[in-house]
Amino acid sequence: MNKPQETDFSIALSGNPNVGKSTLFNALTGLRQHTGNWTGKTVGLAFGGFEAKGKRFEVTDLPGAYSLSAFSGEEAVTRDYLQSKNYDCVVIVLDSGILERNLSFALQVLAIATKAVVCLNLYDESQKRGVIIDEKTLSKELGAPVVKTCATKKQGLKELKNAVYGVCSGKIKCNTEKNMYSISSESYEQISSSLSKRCREICAVCQSLEKDNSFDIKNRRIDRLLTSKAFGIPAMLCLFGLLFWITAIGANYPSELLSLVFGNIKQGLYRAFEILNVDPFFTGLLIDGVYTTLSWVVAVMLPPMAIFFPLFSLVEDSGYLPRIAFNLDKFFSKCGAHGKQSLTMAMGIGCNACGVTGCRILENRRDRLTAILTNNIMPCNGRFPILIAMIMMFFAGSSFGLGSSVMTAALLLMIISGCVLFTLFVSKLLSLTILKSEKPSFALELPPYRKPQLLKTIISSIRDRTLFVLGRAVMVAAPAGAIIWLTANIYIGDFSILKYCTDFFDPLGRLMGLDGVIIMAFVLGFPANETVIPIIIMSYMASGTLVEYTSYEQLLSLFTSNGWTVTTAVCMIIFTVLHFPCSTTCLTIKKETGSHKWTLLSVIIPTALGIILCFLTSSVMRCFGF
């Protein structure tokens, strides 16, 4: 987003994560910024603007921060910007329902900001919780004007704009000099107790609680169930099991419909190219290569993402996800990781690229890198077709009946559980090796449960997550389709380039319990895992173009005739889970880390582990005659 050029005043928008700051930014500027009631949504600087009293105001949305002592990269960005004094006024956004917790950050900002406005956001929720705040008294204590708002309902925005104009124009005087708290990382620990004491003092004179607080009582009752040792994790498993079941069942029909539509379009393209007398080489390259790969990726990826991401966003907006992190934190902490990593893992099941982006919710750099480097261990929707095919053909029965569907679901659950355990193992390994020197942080907050904004959440999820990830996949799938077709159709002597490549990888594949065709399929499937099985079929049939199988019986016959056994299927499952991320995920990792080093490690770590585990598994199974 480009910074506005012609402005009268510059405004900095700051606050803790999860206080509705990005929602307020959108309400003020009319811009679309992704929001949600979980930490870390805002990770970079966003610029917008609004007009008030005939003046143009530039608004800079700073990353959410818990303090200005720079424990995380986001906090460092916020601290450096505020210390630069490159603004006329800072708006400090607080959650009215947890005022005392937010005041610590506000006092630190007011220690360096001579002109400020304090925004008591989410005031409708605080009223439900029985929290009453005297904004005039709070304004006197802080030395800055205080305005109550509800950004989701666009309430209090006019009053906030008027207060900002008053401060910027000098018509409203601030007295923030009284809030003299150092913000250096060296002295923060020494003054933390003083900050806490001051926050309690302020709340004692400006905040009161109603006796009948039914909202908090209801939240506590739900938490006693959802965060308990007996029901917390089972409830989580049931919820995500339901989400996956809805996704799996619901995605089949639109996928089949899209495949049919794309197939008809393909036939139309053939006829058009024939009428235009296009050279057969370009017909094959553009239709059999680029178009076929693109349509395959869209047909397989779009439906499950369009179902899973909105459902996940609804759960996210309800306030339940922090409870999952709370329940799992003890397991992750023992492995040197953070409970919030469980949330990024769940997102990775929908799409690893989104899971990597979701790692922003981890404030500490070390925790974030651990989550990013291990996210690919969770199978995404692009790898589920491979896993299901292996289970159906070799273990559950190729006819999709009640018994086979139950067996498939049970084995998929075992695979996912194994992925979770392996993620914990790798996280522990990283904490003892390349990420050993960095200090982890364990800060969890449990925001109140909220009623999701159904339509808004679904639309924003499809726009910001589904279409975003699909767009990246399409960008890399197009050239990949051309490469796949060229390798299969350009011959050197009697064999195609694809044949030479599969022969080259065959010794490694045999060592891993696979073969060269399978290894090459994963290499060519780097843009999208959905193309791995079609590439295997294309290689075995020497068809020169991607082929869609019509039944598991036919596919099983093709595979067994090319030497596949139960050992091959097991190693195929292992390598499907443990191999390099797809190109979309790699691009996302590079963007999130800003480093080729961590991107390369995210490729090397799962691939090396997959090769080792496949070798060990195949060796053991061969010893037992499989």
XYZ file of C-alpha atoms in Angstrom:
626
model
C 0.000 0.000 0.000
C 1.446 3.321 -1.055
C 1.790 6.126 1.436
C -0.430 9.161 0.693
C 1.536 12.170 -0.530
C -0.613 15.229 0.252
C -1.587 15.347 3.942
C -1.997 17.969 6.641
C -1.331 15.726 9.646
C 0.300 12.326 10.176
C -1.286 9.880 12.656
C 0.281 6.729 14.131
C -2.130 3.971 15.179
C -0.664 1.776 17.944
C -1.829 -0.771 20.494
C -1.589 -4.310 21.805
C -2.498 -7.165 19.450
C -6.128 -8.236 19.621
C -7.613 -4.828 20.515
C -9.361 -4.223 17.176
C -6.686 -1.849 15.897
C -6.803 -3.047 12.295
C -10.608 -2.925 12.351
C -10.383 0.670 13.545
C -7.865 1.420 10.788
C -10.287 0.051 8.197
C -13.220 1.967 9.678
C -11.279 5.234 9.639
C -9.768 4.880 6.188
C -12.265 2.680 4.360
C -9.475 0.280 3.396
C -9.630 -3.506 3.549
C -7.221 -4.859 6.151
C -7.522 -8.457 7.411
C -8.784 -8.545 11.001
C -9.452 -11.124 13.692
C -9.454 -11.614 17.438
C -6.078 -13.294 17.646
C -2.639 -11.799 18.052
C -0.271 -10.886 15.258
C -2.668 -9.978 12.461
C -0.878 -6.713 11.703
C 2.780 -7.353 10.964
C 3.808 -4.483 8.723
C 3.137 -0.821 8.162
C -0.103 -0.003 6.360
C -1.037 3.488 5.210
C -4.408 5.099 4.695
C -6.135 8.394 5.203
C -9.321 10.249 6.152
C -10.632 13.798 6.145
C -11.969 15.763 9.122
C -12.598 19.468 9.686
C -11.411 20.134 6.134
C -8.003 18.583 6.803
C -6.389 15.453 5.352
C -5.007 12.961 7.884
C -2.515 10.224 7.009
C -2.873 7.108 9.186
C -0.037 4.635 9.713
C -1.144 1.298 11.164
C 1.753 0.032 13.302
C 2.301 -3.646 14.196
C 0.615 -4.798 17.388
C 2.976 -4.763 20.371
C 2.753 -5.672 24.046
C 5.598 -3.363 25.018
C 8.205 -1.050 23.513
C 11.108 -3.066 24.868
C 11.380 -4.847 21.492
C 11.062 -8.486 22.510
C 9.898 -9.247 18.972
C 10.521 -7.890 15.493
C 7.042 -6.350 15.369
C 7.607 -4.534 18.662
C 10.923 -3.220 17.347
C 9.182 -1.776 14.264
C 6.581 -0.070 16.463
C 9.192 1.240 18.913
C 11.464 2.621 16.198
C 8.596 4.365 14.438
C 7.279 5.980 17.625
C 10.763 7.088 18.658
C 11.304 8.651 15.233
C 8.573 11.236 16.071
C 7.613 11.180 12.386
C 3.965 11.893 13.214
C 1.763 14.660 14.611
C -0.309 12.478 16.942
C -0.401 8.856 18.104
C -3.698 7.073 18.688
C -3.297 4.415 21.386
C -5.968 1.732 20.975
C -6.985 -0.130 24.160
C -9.395 -2.990 24.784
C -11.929 -1.529 27.220
C -12.626 -4.930 28.737
C -9.024 -5.512 29.831
C -7.955 -1.972 30.554
C -5.347 -2.744 33.213
C -3.502 -5.159 30.914
C -3.420 -2.637 28.046
C -2.407 0.360 30.166
C 1.176 -0.840 30.541
C 1.777 -0.356 26.821
C -0.139 2.934 26.806
C 2.022 4.377 29.587
C 5.197 3.500 27.682
C 3.913 5.196 24.518
C 2.797 8.269 26.445
C 6.311 8.509 27.889
C 7.632 9.483 24.445
C 4.553 10.890 22.680
C 3.822 14.519 23.515
C 0.607 14.455 21.478
C -1.704 11.464 21.837
C -5.324 10.301 21.890
C -6.377 7.212 23.855
C -9.063 5.119 22.124
C -11.155 2.815 24.339
C -12.189 0.316 21.684
C -14.540 -2.685 22.013
C -16.566 -0.689 24.496
C -19.751 -2.627 23.691
C -18.067 -5.839 24.828
C -16.754 -4.256 28.016
C -20.288 -3.147 28.874
C -21.500 -6.735 28.442
C -18.801 -7.773 30.881
C -20.006 -5.182 33.392
C -16.926 -2.961 33.007
C -17.674 0.754 33.456
C -14.908 3.262 32.649
C -14.948 6.973 33.513
C -13.136 8.365 30.459
C -12.806 11.854 31.963
C -10.954 10.523 34.994
C -8.826 8.268 32.785
C -7.993 11.269 30.574
C -6.861 13.222 33.618
C -4.662 10.363 34.829
C -2.994 9.824 31.432
C -2.770 13.457 30.366
C -4.398 12.789 26.977
C -7.981 12.862 25.630
C -9.888 9.565 25.853
C -12.590 8.484 23.374
C -14.821 5.399 23.509
C -15.315 3.501 20.226
C -16.721 0.317 18.764
C -14.861 -0.071 15.469
C -16.884 -3.063 14.219
C -20.085 -0.980 14.433
C -18.322 2.269 13.441
C -19.426 3.939 16.664
C -17.415 6.795 18.150
C -15.422 7.439 14.964
C -16.598 11.039 14.627
C -15.617 11.789 18.221
C -12.230 10.118 17.669
C -11.550 12.168 14.513
C -12.515 15.373 16.336
C -10.155 14.528 19.210
C -7.315 13.774 16.792
C -7.929 17.054 14.976
C -7.966 18.935 18.278
C -4.636 17.460 19.381
C -2.950 17.960 15.989
C -4.153 21.544 15.668
C -3.189 22.406 19.244
C -6.762 23.115 20.333
C -6.572 20.200 22.783
C -3.516 20.248 25.063
C -1.852 17.068 26.255
C 0.113 16.594 29.467
C 1.867 13.295 28.828
C 5.136 14.316 30.497
C 3.921 12.784 33.765
C 4.189 9.305 32.212
C 7.979 9.038 32.352
C 8.716 5.340 31.860
C 11.868 4.145 30.129
C 11.327 1.793 27.204
C 14.813 0.381 26.700
C 15.089 -3.391 26.874
C 17.803 -3.078 29.515
C 15.694 -1.076 31.959
C 12.264 -2.519 31.184
C 12.594 -5.342 33.709
C 13.516 -2.847 36.422
C 10.430 -0.703 35.884
C 7.890 -3.446 35.113
C 6.682 -3.597 38.725
C 6.328 0.180 38.788
C 4.278 0.040 35.572
C 2.004 -2.648 36.982
C 1.456 -0.654 40.166
C 0.609 2.486 38.196
C -1.867 0.534 36.013
C -3.652 -0.753 39.116
C -3.788 2.745 40.582
C -5.338 4.176 37.422
C -7.929 1.415 37.156
C -8.841 1.842 40.831
C -9.987 5.437 40.255
C -11.518 5.227 36.768
C -12.933 1.702 36.426
C -15.745 -0.105 38.207
C -17.364 -3.518 37.809
C -21.013 -4.425 38.055
C -21.862 -7.157 40.542
C -24.039 -9.096 38.104
C -21.462 -9.916 35.420
C -23.271 -12.651 33.504
C -21.023 -12.263 30.431
C -17.834 -13.197 32.300
C -19.647 -15.933 34.214
C -20.753 -17.484 30.929
C -17.213 -17.248 29.507
C -15.736 -18.880 32.594
C -18.234 -21.729 32.451
C -17.377 -22.425 28.813
C -13.659 -22.230 29.588
C -13.983 -24.676 32.458
C -15.147 -27.186 29.870
C -13.045 -26.333 26.813
C -9.760 -25.856 28.705
C -10.171 -28.746 31.139
C -7.819 -31.726 31.140
C -10.687 -34.144 30.586
C -12.569 -32.418 27.755
C -10.211 -29.785 26.302
C -8.252 -31.906 23.833
C -11.155 -34.283 22.959
C -13.327 -31.243 22.167
C -10.569 -29.879 19.948
C -10.234 -33.200 18.100
C -13.982 -33.441 17.584
C -14.163 -29.884 16.262
C -11.341 -30.249 13.772
C -12.536 -33.706 12.840
C -15.878 -32.131 11.937
C -14.153 -29.369 9.925
C -12.074 -31.906 7.985
C -15.092 -34.137 7.381
C -17.169 -31.240 6.048
C -14.240 -30.171 3.865
C -13.597 -33.653 2.507
C -17.247 -34.414 1.776
C -18.098 -30.966 0.504
C -15.086 -30.601 -1.790
C -15.756 -33.726 -3.857
C -18.740 -32.406 -5.772
C -17.397 -28.976 -6.781
C -14.063 -30.611 -7.702
C -15.837 -33.023 -10.043
C -17.900 -30.180 -11.491
C -14.821 -28.017 -12.068
C -13.019 -30.943 -13.700
C -15.985 -31.441 -16.036
C -16.127 -27.742 -16.904
C -12.386 -27.514 -17.509
C -12.558 -30.687 -19.604
C -15.215 -29.168 -21.864
C -13.186 -25.987 -22.174
C -10.161 -28.093 -23.099
C -12.071 -29.715 -25.939
C -13.129 -26.268 -27.120
C -9.523 -25.113 -27.087
C -8.516 -28.115 -29.185
C -11.132 -27.189 -31.774
C -10.110 -23.528 -31.745
C -6.421 -24.367 -32.199
C -7.334 -26.741 -35.018
C -9.350 -24.030 -36.788
C -6.491 -21.563 -36.350
C -4.086 -24.204 -37.666
C -1.762 -23.821 -34.685
C 1.420 -25.885 -34.818
C 0.975 -29.208 -32.925
C 3.990 -28.402 -30.757
C 2.372 -25.250 -29.395
C -0.975 -26.993 -29.112
C 0.605 -29.616 -26.886
C 2.640 -27.091 -24.910
C -0.221 -24.672 -24.236
C -3.180 -27.046 -23.887
C -1.726 -30.383 -22.731
C 0.962 -28.670 -20.684
C 0.014 -25.240 -19.319
C -3.792 -25.412 -19.435
C -4.109 -28.994 -18.191
C -1.837 -28.344 -15.208
C -3.568 -25.073 -14.363
C -7.042 -26.579 -14.522
C -5.930 -29.564 -12.453
C -4.508 -27.340 -9.715
C -7.613 -25.121 -9.598
C -10.067 -28.031 -9.619
C -8.266 -29.821 -6.790
C -7.163 -26.867 -4.638
C -10.039 -24.396 -4.838
C -12.982 -26.376 -3.387
C -11.317 -27.622 -0.172
C -9.720 -24.226 0.496
C -13.013 -22.433 -0.172
C -14.637 -24.644 2.464
C -11.924 -25.095 5.072
C -10.601 -21.527 5.340
C -14.006 -19.856 5.978
C -14.867 -22.520 8.558
C -11.495 -22.058 10.211
C -11.961 -18.277 10.183
C -15.340 -18.604 11.915
C -13.722 -20.681 14.653
C -10.897 -18.138 14.811
C -13.271 -15.183 15.162
C -15.253 -16.931 17.895
C -12.268 -16.762 20.245
C -11.819 -20.533 20.519
C -8.375 -20.843 18.918
C -6.494 -19.350 21.895
C -8.054 -22.091 24.048
C -6.518 -24.705 21.749
C -3.111 -23.081 22.195
C -3.679 -23.056 25.950
C -4.497 -26.781 25.971
C -1.471 -27.755 23.875
C 1.062 -25.313 25.254
C 2.429 -27.779 27.806
C 3.244 -30.313 25.079
C 4.912 -27.743 22.843
C 6.764 -26.069 25.717
C 8.398 -29.396 26.575
C 9.686 -29.456 23.009
C 11.018 -25.911 23.156
C 8.113 -24.505 21.138
C 4.995 -22.423 21.786
C 1.383 -23.522 22.158
C 0.321 -21.150 19.389
C 2.249 -23.363 16.975
C -0.688 -25.767 17.180
C -2.822 -23.167 15.426
C -0.360 -22.756 12.563
C -0.270 -26.550 12.230
C -4.054 -26.612 11.876
C -3.876 -23.921 9.215
C -1.180 -25.945 7.442
C -3.636 -28.791 6.961
C -5.660 -26.459 4.766
C -2.591 -25.016 3.050
C 1.028 -24.879 4.203
C 1.479 -21.435 2.669
C -1.351 -20.136 4.864
C 0.114 -22.013 7.812
C 3.431 -20.244 7.301
C 1.669 -16.882 7.052
C -0.203 -17.766 10.247
C 3.115 -18.095 12.069
C 2.931 -14.327 12.474
C 0.824 -14.940 15.578
C 4.035 -15.994 17.339
C 5.639 -12.866 18.792
C 9.070 -14.363 19.451
C 11.379 -14.818 16.451
C 12.636 -18.178 17.645
C 9.110 -19.566 18.110
C 8.114 -18.214 14.714
C 11.052 -19.847 12.937
C 10.360 -23.161 14.664
C 6.759 -23.069 13.483
C 7.750 -22.100 9.933
C 10.421 -24.793 9.587
C 8.049 -27.524 10.817
C 4.776 -26.439 9.211
C 5.339 -28.473 6.051
C 5.244 -31.697 8.093
C 1.468 -31.307 8.291
C -0.125 -32.604 5.048
C -1.986 -29.910 3.114
C -5.084 -30.406 0.996
C -2.864 -30.942 -2.052
C -1.322 -34.039 -0.469
C -4.548 -35.597 0.818
C -5.479 -37.053 -2.608
C -2.176 -38.967 -2.599
C -2.690 -40.237 0.949
C -6.279 -41.264 0.278
C -5.275 -43.035 -2.934
C -2.577 -45.042 -1.137
C -4.926 -45.993 1.700
C -7.793 -46.951 -0.606
C -5.663 -49.058 -2.957
C -3.416 -50.903 -0.518
C -5.154 -50.920 2.873
C -8.860 -50.019 2.947
C -10.144 -51.440 -0.328
C -10.559 -49.631 -3.597
C -14.379 -49.632 -3.571
C -15.592 -46.648 -1.572
C -18.129 -48.264 0.772
C -18.965 -47.690 4.424
C -16.253 -49.996 5.724
C -13.547 -48.621 3.480
C -14.519 -45.014 4.238
C -14.315 -45.651 7.995
C -10.965 -47.393 7.567
C -9.689 -44.544 5.386
C -10.770 -41.955 7.968
C -9.140 -43.935 10.780
C -5.840 -44.308 8.918
C -5.857 -40.627 7.934
C -6.338 -39.723 11.592
C -3.367 -41.948 12.474
C -1.237 -40.257 9.808
C -2.159 -36.767 11.019
C -1.499 -37.789 14.640
C 1.885 -39.095 13.563
C 2.572 -35.789 11.824
C 1.791 -33.922 15.048
C 4.183 -36.128 17.028
C 6.873 -35.729 14.379
C 6.376 -31.961 14.445
C 7.000 -32.014 18.196
C 10.100 -34.150 17.659
C 11.542 -31.827 15.007
C 10.686 -28.766 17.119
C 12.650 -30.262 20.001
C 15.519 -31.080 17.656
C 15.603 -27.487 16.400
C 15.530 -26.110 19.950
C 18.627 -28.169 20.747
C 20.535 -27.275 17.560
C 20.196 -24.348 15.157
C 17.670 -22.440 17.310
C 19.257 -23.255 20.639
C 20.718 -19.821 21.323
C 17.466 -17.931 21.021
C 15.300 -17.473 24.103
C 11.686 -18.644 23.749
C 8.704 -16.725 25.091
C 5.484 -18.166 26.466
C 2.782 -15.516 26.593
C -0.822 -16.582 26.062
C -3.958 -14.494 26.361
C -7.544 -15.695 26.318
C -9.812 -13.083 24.757
C -13.565 -13.317 25.410
C -15.763 -15.442 23.177
C -17.340 -13.429 20.400
C -20.145 -14.012 17.945
C -18.495 -14.321 14.501
C -19.590 -11.939 11.780
C -20.731 -14.714 9.464
C -20.964 -13.093 6.039
C -18.052 -10.694 6.543
C -15.788 -13.461 7.825
C -16.595 -15.804 4.950
C -16.051 -13.131 2.311
C -12.777 -11.891 3.815
C -11.497 -15.452 4.261
C -12.179 -16.356 0.646
C -10.633 -13.092 -0.552
C -7.606 -12.918 1.746
C -6.759 -16.594 2.124
C -8.362 -18.827 -0.512
C -7.894 -16.598 -3.559
C -4.525 -15.344 -2.306
C -3.060 -18.848 -2.028
C -4.737 -20.007 -5.230
C -3.303 -17.019 -7.072
C 0.220 -17.907 -5.989
C -0.310 -21.540 -6.976
C -1.587 -20.574 -10.419
C 1.423 -18.314 -10.985
C 3.835 -21.202 -10.526
C 1.610 -23.915 -12.020
C 1.564 -22.345 -15.491
C 5.331 -22.516 -16.156
C 5.472 -25.849 -14.347
C 2.893 -27.270 -16.753
C 5.069 -26.208 -19.663
C 8.145 -27.829 -18.096
C 6.283 -31.086 -17.385
C 5.075 -31.318 -20.988
C 8.466 -30.435 -22.450
C 10.321 -33.058 -20.400
C 7.830 -35.701 -21.488
C 7.779 -34.755 -25.172
C 11.322 -33.694 -26.058
C 13.353 -36.750 -27.042
C 17.110 -37.228 -27.046
C 17.761 -40.357 -29.066
C 15.147 -42.988 -28.259
C 14.065 -41.600 -24.875
C 12.428 -38.447 -23.560
C 14.096 -36.113 -21.090
C 11.614 -37.385 -18.504
C 12.833 -40.948 -19.056
C 16.470 -39.934 -18.558
C 15.523 -38.092 -15.351
C 13.562 -41.028 -13.906
C 16.463 -43.369 -14.657
C 18.826 -40.944 -12.915
C 16.707 -40.892 -9.739
C 15.947 -44.629 -9.799
C 18.874 -45.771 -7.554
C 17.872 -43.273 -4.851
C 14.221 -44.225 -5.252
C 14.955 -47.957 -4.871
C 17.004 -47.239 -1.754
C 13.984 -45.445 -0.298
C 11.505 -48.188 -1.201
C 10.223 -46.178 -4.175
C 11.507 -45.759 -7.748
C 12.834 -43.044 -10.044
C 9.407 -42.278 -11.507
C 8.022 -41.443 -8.062
C 10.991 -39.247 -7.122
C 10.784 -37.384 -10.440
C 7.033 -36.904 -9.952
C 7.678 -35.135 -6.649
C 10.351 -32.991 -8.300
C 8.040 -31.975 -11.149
C 5.196 -31.635 -8.638
C 7.104 -28.896 -6.826
C 4.607 -26.223 -7.994
C 1.614 -28.228 -6.745
C 1.462 -31.630 -5.035
C -1.857 -32.304 -6.791
C 0.071 -33.205 -9.958
C 2.267 -35.942 -8.409
C -0.004 -38.922 -9.147
C -0.918 -37.699 -12.665
C 2.812 -37.338 -13.448
C 3.435 -40.895 -12.188
C 0.636 -42.170 -14.434
C 1.966 -40.160 -17.374
C 5.466 -41.610 -16.857
C 4.317 -45.233 -16.556
C 1.988 -44.939 -19.572
C 4.454 -42.805 -21.609
C 1.457 -40.701 -22.672
C 3.282 -37.379 -22.906
C 0.505 -35.499 -21.099
C -1.151 -35.557 -17.686
C -3.714 -38.354 -17.412
C -6.600 -38.578 -14.944
C -7.325 -42.058 -13.608
C -10.968 -43.183 -13.681
C -10.930 -45.621 -10.733
C -8.692 -46.870 -7.936
C -8.914 -50.398 -9.391
C -7.333 -49.241 -12.649
C -4.723 -47.224 -10.810
C -3.832 -50.152 -8.553
C -3.434 -52.394 -11.586
C -1.127 -49.870 -13.261
C 1.004 -49.427 -10.139
C 1.365 -53.118 -9.287
C 2.316 -53.885 -12.901
C 5.159 -51.399 -12.413
C 6.456 -53.104 -9.259
C 4.505 -51.417 -6.467
C 4.064 -53.336 -3.196
C 2.772 -52.544 0.286
C 6.290 -51.317 1.099
C 6.105 -48.884 -1.818
C 2.749 -47.601 -0.579
C 3.997 -47.073 2.988
C 7.127 -45.255 1.805
C 4.977 -43.219 -0.579
C 2.854 -42.086 2.387
C 5.970 -41.198 4.374
C 7.557 -39.196 1.555
C 4.245 -37.480 0.783
C 4.283 -36.144 4.331
C 8.038 -35.578 4.596
C 9.396 -33.820 1.533
C 10.195 -30.287 0.410
C 7.412 -27.660 0.512
C 5.639 -26.721 -2.697
C 6.772 -23.637 -4.585
C 3.950 -21.490 -3.178
C 4.979 -22.349 0.373
C 8.653 -21.716 -0.397
C 7.821 -18.281 -1.773
C 5.779 -17.581 1.348
C 8.628 -18.712 3.629
C 11.042 -16.435 1.790
C 8.641 -13.525 2.148
C 7.946 -14.173 5.838
C 11.560 -14.765 6.906
C 13.248 -12.477 4.381
C 16.026 -15.051 4.239
C 17.265 -17.574 1.680
C 18.910 -19.453 4.550
C 15.678 -20.304 6.374
C 13.901 -21.028 3.090
C 16.632 -23.495 2.121
C 16.488 -25.126 5.560
C 12.717 -25.501 5.264
C 13.416 -27.533 2.110
C 16.347 -29.566 3.417
C 14.985 -30.558 6.840
C 11.770 -32.413 5.826
C 13.355 -33.879 2.683
C 16.352 -35.291 4.566
C 14.095 -36.713 7.273
C 11.812 -38.215 4.625
C 14.694 -39.929 2.819
C 16.091 -41.337 6.077
C 12.711 -42.544 7.342
C 11.805 -44.115 3.993
C 15.155 -45.960 3.913
C 14.720 -47.285 7.443
C 11.085 -48.271 6.872
C 11.742 -50.049 3.582
C 14.731 -51.878 5.063
C 12.698 -53.159 8.011
C 9.710 -54.142 5.867
C 11.920 -56.009 3.414
C 13.420 -57.941 6.297
C 9.901 -59.126 7.159
C 9.156 -60.084 3.564
C 6.933 -57.171 2.487
